[in-house]
Short mmCIF file of C-alpha atoms and ligand atoms in Angstrom, two decimals:
data_model
loop_
_atom_site.label_atom_id
_atom_site.label_comp_id
_atom_site.label_asym_id
_atom_site.label_seq_id
_atom_site.Cartn_x
_atom_site.Cartn_y
_atom_site.Cartn_z
CA MET A 1 174.56 96.63 93.70
CA LYS A 2 177.08 93.54 91.85
CA THR A 3 175.57 90.66 90.12
CA GLN A 4 176.60 87.89 87.24
CA VAL A 5 174.54 89.12 84.71
CA CYS A 6 172.56 91.99 84.08
CA ILE A 7 169.95 91.63 81.98
CA ILE A 8 168.30 94.75 80.42
CA GLY A 9 164.76 93.89 79.25
CA GLY A 10 161.90 92.58 81.13
CA GLY A 11 159.99 91.30 77.93
CA PRO A 12 159.74 87.51 77.45
CA SER A 13 164.07 87.04 76.39
CA GLY A 14 164.89 89.16 79.21
CA LEU A 15 162.85 86.79 82.17
CA MET A 16 163.37 83.18 80.98
CA LEU A 17 167.30 83.58 80.38
CA SER A 18 166.63 85.52 83.60
CA GLN A 19 164.81 81.96 85.05
CA LEU A 20 166.76 79.56 83.37
CA LEU A 21 170.40 80.26 84.67
CA HIS A 22 168.49 81.60 88.44
CA LEU A 23 167.91 77.26 88.19
CA LYS A 24 171.48 76.94 87.04
CA GLY A 25 172.49 79.05 90.48
CA ILE A 26 173.73 81.99 88.58
CA ASP A 27 172.98 85.35 89.78
CA THR A 28 170.94 87.82 87.50
CA VAL A 29 169.36 91.28 87.91
CA VAL A 30 166.44 92.15 85.20
CA LEU A 31 166.09 95.97 84.66
CA GLU A 32 162.70 96.99 82.83
CA LYS A 33 161.68 100.58 81.73
CA HIS A 34 158.17 99.79 82.32
CA SER A 35 156.01 99.17 85.02
CA ARG A 36 154.51 95.33 85.11
CA GLU A 37 150.93 96.49 84.61
CA TYR A 38 152.30 98.03 80.62
CA VAL A 39 154.59 94.98 79.96
CA LEU A 40 151.50 92.92 80.60
CA ALA A 41 148.62 94.98 79.04
CA ARG A 42 150.81 94.71 75.11
CA ILE A 43 148.95 92.49 72.88
CA ARG A 44 151.42 90.37 71.02
CA ALA A 45 151.14 87.05 68.89
CA GLY A 46 149.96 83.41 70.28
CA VAL A 47 152.03 80.71 68.45
CA LEU A 48 154.77 79.42 70.27
CA GLU A 49 157.31 76.68 68.11
CA HIS A 50 157.86 73.21 70.06
CA GLY A 51 161.43 74.55 70.95
CA PHE A 52 159.94 77.33 72.71
CA ALA A 53 157.26 75.14 74.71
CA GLU A 54 160.63 73.02 75.92
CA LEU A 55 162.15 76.29 76.94
CA MET A 56 159.12 77.26 79.16
CA ARG A 57 159.01 73.45 80.23
CA GLU A 58 162.73 73.93 81.18
CA ALA A 59 162.15 77.17 83.25
CA GLN A 60 159.79 75.38 84.97
CA CYS A 61 156.69 77.77 83.83
CA GLY A 62 155.17 75.26 81.65
CA GLU A 63 152.23 73.86 83.57
CA ARG A 64 149.88 76.56 82.70
CA MET A 65 150.55 76.60 79.31
CA ASP A 66 150.17 73.12 78.87
CA ARG A 67 147.35 73.29 80.25
CA GLU A 68 145.44 76.17 78.59
CA GLY A 69 147.67 76.53 75.52
CA GLU A 70 145.93 74.66 73.05
CA ILE A 71 148.24 72.21 70.29
CA HIS A 72 148.07 72.70 66.69
CA ASP A 73 148.88 70.22 64.08
CA GLY A 74 148.06 72.41 61.27
CA PHE A 75 146.64 75.57 59.48
CA PHE A 76 144.80 76.69 56.76
CA ILE A 77 145.94 79.06 53.79
CA SER A 78 143.04 80.25 52.15
CA HIS A 79 142.81 81.44 48.27
CA ASP A 80 140.80 81.58 45.25
CA GLY A 81 138.05 80.58 47.47
CA VAL A 82 139.00 77.81 48.60
CA LEU A 83 140.54 76.82 51.61
CA ASP A 84 143.96 74.73 51.75
CA ARG A 85 145.01 72.75 54.89
CA VAL A 86 148.73 72.40 55.83
CA ASP A 87 149.01 69.24 57.83
CA LEU A 88 152.18 70.28 59.90
CA GLN A 89 152.20 67.16 62.17
CA LYS A 90 152.93 65.01 59.03
CA TYR A 91 154.69 67.52 57.54
CA SER A 92 157.21 68.26 59.55
CA GLY A 93 157.50 64.76 60.83
CA GLY A 94 155.36 64.95 64.13
CA SER A 95 156.02 68.40 65.45
CA SER A 96 153.09 70.72 65.80
CA VAL A 97 152.77 74.31 67.43
CA VAL A 98 150.90 75.80 70.78
CA VAL A 99 148.65 78.20 70.83
CA TYR A 100 148.89 80.33 74.16
CA GLY A 101 149.19 83.83 74.20
CA GLN A 102 152.82 85.87 74.47
CA THR A 103 150.69 87.99 77.33
CA GLU A 104 150.01 85.39 79.26
CA LEU A 105 153.13 83.35 78.89
CA THR A 106 155.50 86.87 79.99
CA ARG A 107 153.03 86.66 82.85
CA ASP A 108 153.88 82.95 84.28
CA LEU A 109 157.84 83.99 83.69
CA TYR A 110 157.06 86.82 86.02
CA GLU A 111 155.14 84.69 88.50
CA ALA A 112 157.78 82.48 87.89
CA ARG A 113 160.30 84.72 88.86
CA ASP A 114 158.58 86.12 92.02
CA LYS A 115 158.59 82.83 93.71
CA MET A 116 162.04 82.54 93.47
CA ASN A 117 162.68 85.94 94.40
CA GLY A 118 164.11 87.25 91.39
CA VAL A 119 165.43 90.70 91.34
CA VAL A 120 163.32 92.16 88.44
CA ILE A 121 163.27 96.39 88.99
CA HIS A 122 160.59 97.96 86.72
CA ASN A 123 160.39 101.51 85.91
CA ALA A 124 164.45 101.47 85.57
CA ASP A 125 164.68 105.27 83.90
CA ASP A 126 168.08 106.11 81.86
CA VAL A 127 169.52 102.85 81.75
CA LYS A 128 172.93 102.66 80.49
CA PRO A 129 175.87 99.66 79.77
CA HIS A 130 179.49 100.79 80.75
CA ASP A 131 182.71 99.25 79.80
CA LEU A 132 181.13 96.83 77.70
CA THR A 133 184.57 95.89 76.72
CA SER A 134 186.32 95.43 79.57
CA ASP A 135 186.72 92.88 82.61
CA ALA A 136 184.55 94.60 84.66
CA PRO A 137 181.18 95.92 82.54
CA PHE A 138 178.67 97.91 84.50
CA VAL A 139 175.22 99.66 84.02
CA THR A 140 173.53 102.35 85.47
CA TYR A 141 169.59 102.81 85.66
CA ARG A 142 167.98 106.34 87.30
CA GLU A 143 165.99 106.00 90.80
CA GLY A 144 164.28 109.10 91.03
CA ASP A 145 167.46 111.66 91.58
CA GLU A 146 169.63 109.15 92.63
CA ILE A 147 171.75 106.73 89.98
CA VAL A 148 171.79 103.22 90.98
CA ARG A 149 174.90 101.48 89.53
CA ILE A 150 175.09 97.29 88.66
CA ASP A 151 178.24 95.87 88.43
CA CYS A 152 178.33 92.33 86.27
CA ASP A 153 180.63 90.23 84.36
CA PHE A 154 178.25 90.27 81.51
CA VAL A 155 175.15 92.61 80.03
CA ILE A 156 172.66 90.76 78.55
CA GLY A 157 170.56 93.31 75.71
CA ALA A 158 166.94 91.72 75.67
CA ASP A 159 165.27 95.27 75.44
CA GLY A 160 163.40 95.15 72.21
CA PHE A 161 164.23 96.88 68.81
CA HIS A 162 164.06 100.46 70.28
CA GLY A 163 166.23 99.55 73.70
CA VAL A 164 169.30 101.22 74.46
CA SER A 165 171.33 98.27 74.24
CA ARG A 166 172.05 97.80 70.59
CA LYS A 167 172.66 101.72 70.25
CA SER A 168 175.06 101.15 72.68
CA ILE A 169 177.35 99.61 70.34
CA PRO A 170 180.01 101.06 68.31
CA ARG A 171 178.46 102.44 64.82
CA ASP A 172 181.48 101.28 62.99
CA VAL A 173 180.65 97.31 64.78
CA LEU A 174 177.50 97.63 64.03
CA THR A 175 176.01 96.49 60.77
CA GLU A 176 171.96 96.29 60.55
CA TYR A 177 170.17 95.13 57.63
CA GLU A 178 166.58 96.12 57.05
CA LYS A 179 163.47 95.63 54.89
CA VAL A 180 160.54 98.05 55.32
CA TYR A 181 157.03 96.28 53.48
CA PRO A 182 154.70 98.36 52.38
CA PHE A 183 151.34 97.94 54.80
CA GLY A 184 150.58 97.26 57.88
CA TRP A 185 148.27 95.06 59.83
CA LEU A 186 145.24 95.95 61.46
CA GLY A 187 144.66 93.74 64.13
CA VAL A 188 141.11 93.28 66.56
CA LEU A 189 141.10 91.34 69.57
CA SER A 190 137.29 90.30 70.18
CA ARG A 191 135.25 88.09 72.70
CA THR A 192 134.05 86.01 70.29
CA LYS A 193 134.53 81.79 69.36
CA PRO A 194 137.10 82.13 66.60
CA VAL A 195 135.14 81.17 63.51
CA SER A 196 138.19 78.38 63.07
CA PRO A 197 139.77 75.90 65.19
CA GLU A 198 142.96 76.32 63.05
CA LEU A 199 144.87 79.43 62.34
CA ILE A 200 143.88 80.73 58.54
CA TYR A 201 146.55 82.86 56.50
CA ALA A 202 144.23 84.29 54.02
CA LYS A 203 145.14 85.72 50.27
CA HIS A 204 143.35 87.87 48.91
CA GLU A 205 143.37 90.53 45.86
CA ARG A 206 142.13 92.66 48.41
CA GLY A 207 145.04 92.08 50.44
CA PHE A 208 146.33 89.63 52.89
CA ALA A 209 143.73 88.33 56.50
CA LEU A 210 144.85 86.29 59.55
CA CYS A 211 142.29 84.50 61.52
CA SER A 212 144.29 83.71 65.03
CA LEU A 213 142.86 82.94 68.35
CA ARG A 214 143.83 82.75 71.77
CA SER A 215 141.17 80.32 73.04
CA GLN A 216 137.78 79.42 72.08
CA VAL A 217 135.92 82.23 73.48
CA LEU A 218 139.17 84.85 72.06
CA SER A 219 139.57 85.56 68.62
CA ARG A 220 142.56 87.49 67.21
CA TYR A 221 142.17 88.75 63.92
CA TYR A 222 143.95 90.42 61.70
CA ILE A 223 143.55 92.51 57.86
CA GLN A 224 146.79 93.42 55.87
CA VAL A 225 146.38 97.86 55.48
CA PRO A 226 148.31 100.88 54.13
CA LEU A 227 150.60 102.33 56.18
CA THR A 228 148.75 105.39 55.77
CA ASP A 229 145.78 104.01 57.38
CA THR A 230 145.13 104.91 61.43
CA VAL A 231 142.62 102.60 63.79
CA GLU A 232 140.48 105.72 63.45
CA ASP A 233 139.79 104.71 59.81
CA TRP A 234 138.48 101.73 61.12
CA SER A 235 135.14 100.76 63.03
CA ASP A 236 134.37 97.64 64.49
CA ASP A 237 132.03 97.15 61.29
CA ALA A 238 134.18 98.16 58.45
CA PHE A 239 136.80 95.85 59.90
CA TRP A 240 134.57 92.98 60.07
CA ALA A 241 133.30 93.67 56.73
CA GLU A 242 137.12 93.76 55.45
CA LEU A 243 137.55 90.62 57.24
CA LYS A 244 134.53 88.79 55.77
CA ARG A 245 135.20 89.85 52.50
CA ARG A 246 139.33 88.49 52.32
CA LEU A 247 137.82 84.90 53.16
CA PRO A 248 136.24 82.37 51.42
CA ASP A 249 132.56 82.84 51.55
CA GLU A 250 131.77 79.95 53.89
CA VAL A 251 133.85 81.22 56.36
CA GLY A 252 132.61 84.72 56.31
CA ALA A 253 129.40 83.66 56.37
CA ARG A 254 129.75 81.80 59.79
CA MET A 255 131.79 84.49 61.64
CA GLU A 256 130.74 85.25 64.73
CA THR A 257 131.51 89.46 65.03
CA GLY A 258 131.46 91.53 68.08
CA PRO A 259 133.37 94.94 69.63
CA SER A 260 136.59 94.71 69.65
CA ILE A 261 138.52 94.64 72.50
CA GLU A 262 141.73 95.80 71.40
CA LYS A 263 142.75 97.69 68.05
CA SER A 264 145.96 98.29 66.90
CA ILE A 265 147.18 98.93 63.37
CA ALA A 266 151.77 97.47 63.52
CA PRO A 267 153.66 98.08 60.55
CA LEU A 268 156.09 94.89 58.86
CA ARG A 269 158.68 95.65 58.91
CA SER A 270 162.66 92.95 59.03
CA PHE A 271 165.83 94.04 60.41
CA VAL A 272 169.17 91.65 61.75
CA ALA A 273 171.92 93.77 63.94
CA GLU A 274 175.23 92.04 63.33
CA PRO A 275 177.71 90.93 65.17
CA MET A 276 175.61 89.76 68.61
CA ARG A 277 178.02 90.57 70.41
CA TYR A 278 180.65 93.18 71.48
CA GLY A 279 182.76 93.03 74.24
CA ASN A 280 180.85 91.43 77.14
CA LEU A 281 177.29 92.70 76.08
CA PHE A 282 174.94 90.10 74.43
CA LEU A 283 172.05 90.73 72.20
CA ALA A 284 168.67 88.20 72.09
CA GLY A 285 165.77 88.55 70.94
CA ASP A 286 163.93 92.01 69.37
CA ALA A 287 166.74 93.83 70.28
CA ALA A 288 168.67 92.38 67.74
CA HIS A 289 166.10 91.27 64.64
CA ILE A 290 162.41 91.41 64.31
CA VAL A 291 160.46 89.50 61.38
CA PRO A 292 157.37 90.71 59.94
CA PRO A 293 154.93 88.31 61.78
CA THR A 294 153.70 86.44 58.78
CA GLY A 295 155.53 83.64 59.94
CA ALA A 296 154.54 83.71 63.73
CA ARG A 297 158.46 83.85 64.40
CA GLY A 298 159.02 87.06 66.42
CA LEU A 299 159.31 84.70 69.58
CA ASN A 300 160.37 82.14 68.09
CA SER A 301 163.63 83.40 67.05
CA ALA A 302 164.25 84.97 69.97
CA ALA A 303 164.00 80.96 71.56
CA SER A 304 166.86 79.80 70.25
CA ASP A 305 168.92 83.22 71.19
CA ILE A 306 167.59 82.52 74.62
CA TYR A 307 168.52 78.74 74.41
CA TYR A 308 172.14 79.22 72.93
CA LEU A 309 173.10 82.14 75.57
CA TYR A 310 171.68 80.05 78.27
CA HIS A 311 173.94 77.23 77.67
CA ALA A 312 176.65 79.35 77.21
CA MET A 313 176.35 80.68 80.31
CA VAL A 314 176.19 77.40 82.55
CA ALA A 315 179.30 76.28 80.48
CA HIS A 316 181.38 79.73 81.10
CA TYR A 317 180.49 79.58 84.56
CA LYS A 318 180.10 75.88 85.75
CA ASP A 319 183.26 74.37 83.58
CA GLY A 320 185.21 77.36 82.49
CA ASP A 321 184.37 77.23 79.01
CA ASP A 322 183.97 79.83 77.20
CA SER A 323 183.27 78.65 73.74
CA GLY A 324 179.68 78.93 73.58
CA LEU A 325 179.80 82.77 74.28
CA GLU A 326 183.13 82.74 71.22
CA ASN A 327 180.21 81.27 68.86
CA TYR A 328 177.21 82.99 70.31
CA SER A 329 176.45 85.26 67.52
CA ALA A 330 177.76 83.37 64.62
CA LYS A 331 175.45 80.75 66.05
CA ALA A 332 172.88 82.74 66.89
CA LEU A 333 172.70 84.60 63.53
CA ALA A 334 172.91 81.38 61.66
CA ARG A 335 169.22 80.91 62.88
CA VAL A 336 167.90 84.33 63.14
CA TRP A 337 168.59 84.50 59.66
CA LYS A 338 166.53 81.20 58.40
CA ALA A 339 163.93 82.70 60.20
CA GLN A 340 164.01 85.94 58.46
CA ARG A 341 164.25 83.95 55.02
CA PHE A 342 161.00 81.75 56.14
CA SER A 343 158.94 84.97 57.62
CA TRP A 344 160.18 87.59 54.44
CA TRP A 345 158.75 84.22 52.18
CA MET A 346 155.30 83.21 53.70
CA THR A 347 154.91 87.69 53.61
CA THR A 348 156.00 87.73 49.93
CA LEU A 349 153.73 84.78 48.86
CA LEU A 350 150.57 86.03 50.62
CA HIS A 351 150.38 89.96 50.49
CA THR A 352 149.46 91.59 48.53
CA PHE A 353 152.11 94.46 46.95
CA PRO A 354 151.48 97.59 45.86
CA ASP A 355 153.89 98.38 43.59
CA SER A 356 154.14 94.95 42.03
CA ILE A 357 153.39 93.99 38.68
CA PRO A 358 151.60 91.36 36.99
CA TYR A 359 155.14 88.96 36.48
CA ASP A 360 155.71 88.98 40.33
CA GLN A 361 152.02 88.18 40.96
CA LYS A 362 151.95 85.08 37.83
CA LEU A 363 155.39 84.21 40.65
CA GLN A 364 153.10 84.58 43.96
CA GLN A 365 150.73 82.62 42.07
CA THR A 366 152.63 79.87 40.85
CA ASP A 367 154.70 79.75 44.14
CA LEU A 368 151.23 78.66 45.75
CA GLU A 369 150.10 76.33 43.63
CA TYR A 370 153.63 74.47 43.37
CA LEU A 371 153.45 74.66 47.71
CA PHE A 372 149.92 72.50 47.33
CA SER A 373 151.12 70.43 44.54
CA SER A 374 154.50 69.02 46.21
CA GLU A 375 155.29 67.18 49.22
CA ALA A 376 158.03 68.46 49.70
CA ALA A 377 157.73 71.90 49.25
CA LEU A 378 155.08 71.64 52.25
CA SER A 379 157.35 69.69 54.43
CA SER A 380 160.01 72.49 53.69
CA LEU A 381 156.65 74.86 55.26
CA ALA A 382 155.84 72.43 57.65
CA GLU A 383 159.42 72.23 59.20
CA ASN A 384 159.98 75.92 59.22
CA TYR A 385 156.93 76.87 60.72
CA VAL A 386 157.09 74.23 64.10
CA GLY A 387 160.70 75.86 64.17
CA LEU A 388 164.54 74.72 62.96
CA PRO A 389 166.12 72.57 65.89
CA PHE A 390 168.03 74.99 67.76
N1 APR B 1 165.57 99.76 79.42
C1 APR B 1 165.09 98.75 80.22
N2 APR B 1 164.24 98.17 79.68
C2 APR B 1 163.71 98.38 78.43
C3 APR B 1 164.56 99.27 77.59
C4 APR B 1 165.33 100.34 78.13
N3 APR B 1 166.03 101.29 77.65
N4 APR B 1 163.89 99.44 76.36
C5 APR B 1 163.16 97.98 76.62
N5 APR B 1 162.75 97.85 77.08
C6 APR B 1 161.65 96.39 77.37
C7 APR B 1 160.69 96.95 76.83
O1 APR B 1 159.89 97.63 77.69
C8 APR B 1 160.71 95.70 76.88
O2 APR B 1 159.49 95.19 78.39
O3 APR B 1 162.75 95.89 76.91
C9 APR B 1 161.13 94.81 76.75
C10 APR B 1 161.86 94.29 75.48
O4 APR B 1 160.53 93.15 75.42
P1 APR B 1 160.43 92.56 73.92
O5 APR B 1 160.43 93.80 73.01
O6 APR B 1 158.98 91.92 73.95
O7 APR B 1 161.62 91.94 73.19
P2 APR B 1 161.67 89.86 73.56
O8 APR B 1 161.78 90.17 74.46
O9 APR B 1 162.90 89.75 72.80
O10 APR B 1 160.24 89.51 72.98
C11 APR B 1 161.01 89.00 71.82
O11 APR B 1 158.37 89.85 71.69
O12 APR B 1 158.70 91.68 70.81
C12 APR B 1 158.12 90.66 70.60
O13 APR B 1 157.45 90.02 68.57
C13 APR B 1 158.58 89.76 69.19
O14 APR B 1 157.79 87.85 69.99
C14 APR B 1 158.72 88.78 69.99
C15 APR B 1 158.90 88.76 71.45
C1 PHB B 2 148.52 85.56 66.47
O1 PHB B 2 147.97 85.16 67.06
O2 PHB B 2 148.49 86.74 66.96
C2 PHB B 2 149.14 85.39 65.24
C3 PHB B 2 149.33 84.49 64.66
C4 PHB B 2 149.97 83.68 63.82
C5 PHB B 2 150.94 84.74 63.46
C6 PHB B 2 150.90 85.88 63.73
C7 PHB B 2 149.93 86.66 64.57
O3 PHB B 2 151.46 84.24 62.12
#
């Protein structure tokens, strides 16, 4: 098989790039390790920054998002028993975010690929990139007993944090930066009316909590838990009781509870791999960097990678201009690190750290007081939350 761009990974990053390139007449093949059912059963975050929503529209995939997604002009931070609102619209100069589940978004991207007869190969086992520093790279995968070879001009590593692409870059070329946080998030999805029309990020001495939503009948809640906890340690009743304890009384009192549809624990980690290019391999999204979910940056830092790669590929194929490809790693990493900084800051501001000393706690308290007493600080939070320009 032959294609122009071979994309490893059929998550949002890989599918979005495939769709955008297809619309410009550039041929792609997407290789996904899992079945479509498996990919679409994964529950992921649900806040899209303005720039990502625009990219969905450019990819001709924005129709359902625009119909069913909710525009949020602000969110709350709960602390010391009170709710303070961050007016995103006011402090970001008119921007907002779209609340739309990443699972739904992935479904829309798959549908768009199908409609255009895009090639997405599921259950591709043992995917391996080869000859990445040559002009003729290729990717192989196993289909039953057969090894299939795909020749291409470029390989895109969009195969998430545990994928094969980053691992195929030699150790002496790659530098990895990592910070692991001493807690996780226990998340629950429930068919209940969300307690608040806007998200509530809650700082509490017992630990952080987050009230989010997927729709007016589907809520997504999280609480900070020790890394040693398992899902079995948390009955639904125990979860709701703990969530309510971490919120202001009046919020807890109006919380609608119900059986969990999904319950899982995710550890919190910050990670960046540099560079994001090796020969003709380009990393994008979670394959190159991950953030703790506190700033809702996960998918959004993938968005700028896709945006830069998309424009770089179009310039290469249409104008013979390789400057975008040459600058890709530096340009992508500059924005990636800003998303890293913001996610680390939100995480540090709002969580209870098991090893914190009284001095750290005073600083955390002061950071919050400063935030709600300074228009400049609120502007800084808002411009990062709605997404820095690409
Ligand atoms: N071969 C082929 N596909 C692979 C391989 C492999 N060896 N390893 C992983 N994959 C697939 C995964 O099954 C997954 O569907 O690559 C895809 C990567 O998708 P994501 O993990 O969703 O990463 P990405 O598309 O970059 O999306 C980033 O998703 O993970 C969230 O929080 C993250 O919001 C961010 C967004
Ligand atoms: C979610 O809805 O899952 C969600 C929202 C905001 C975050 C993290 C997760 O910061």
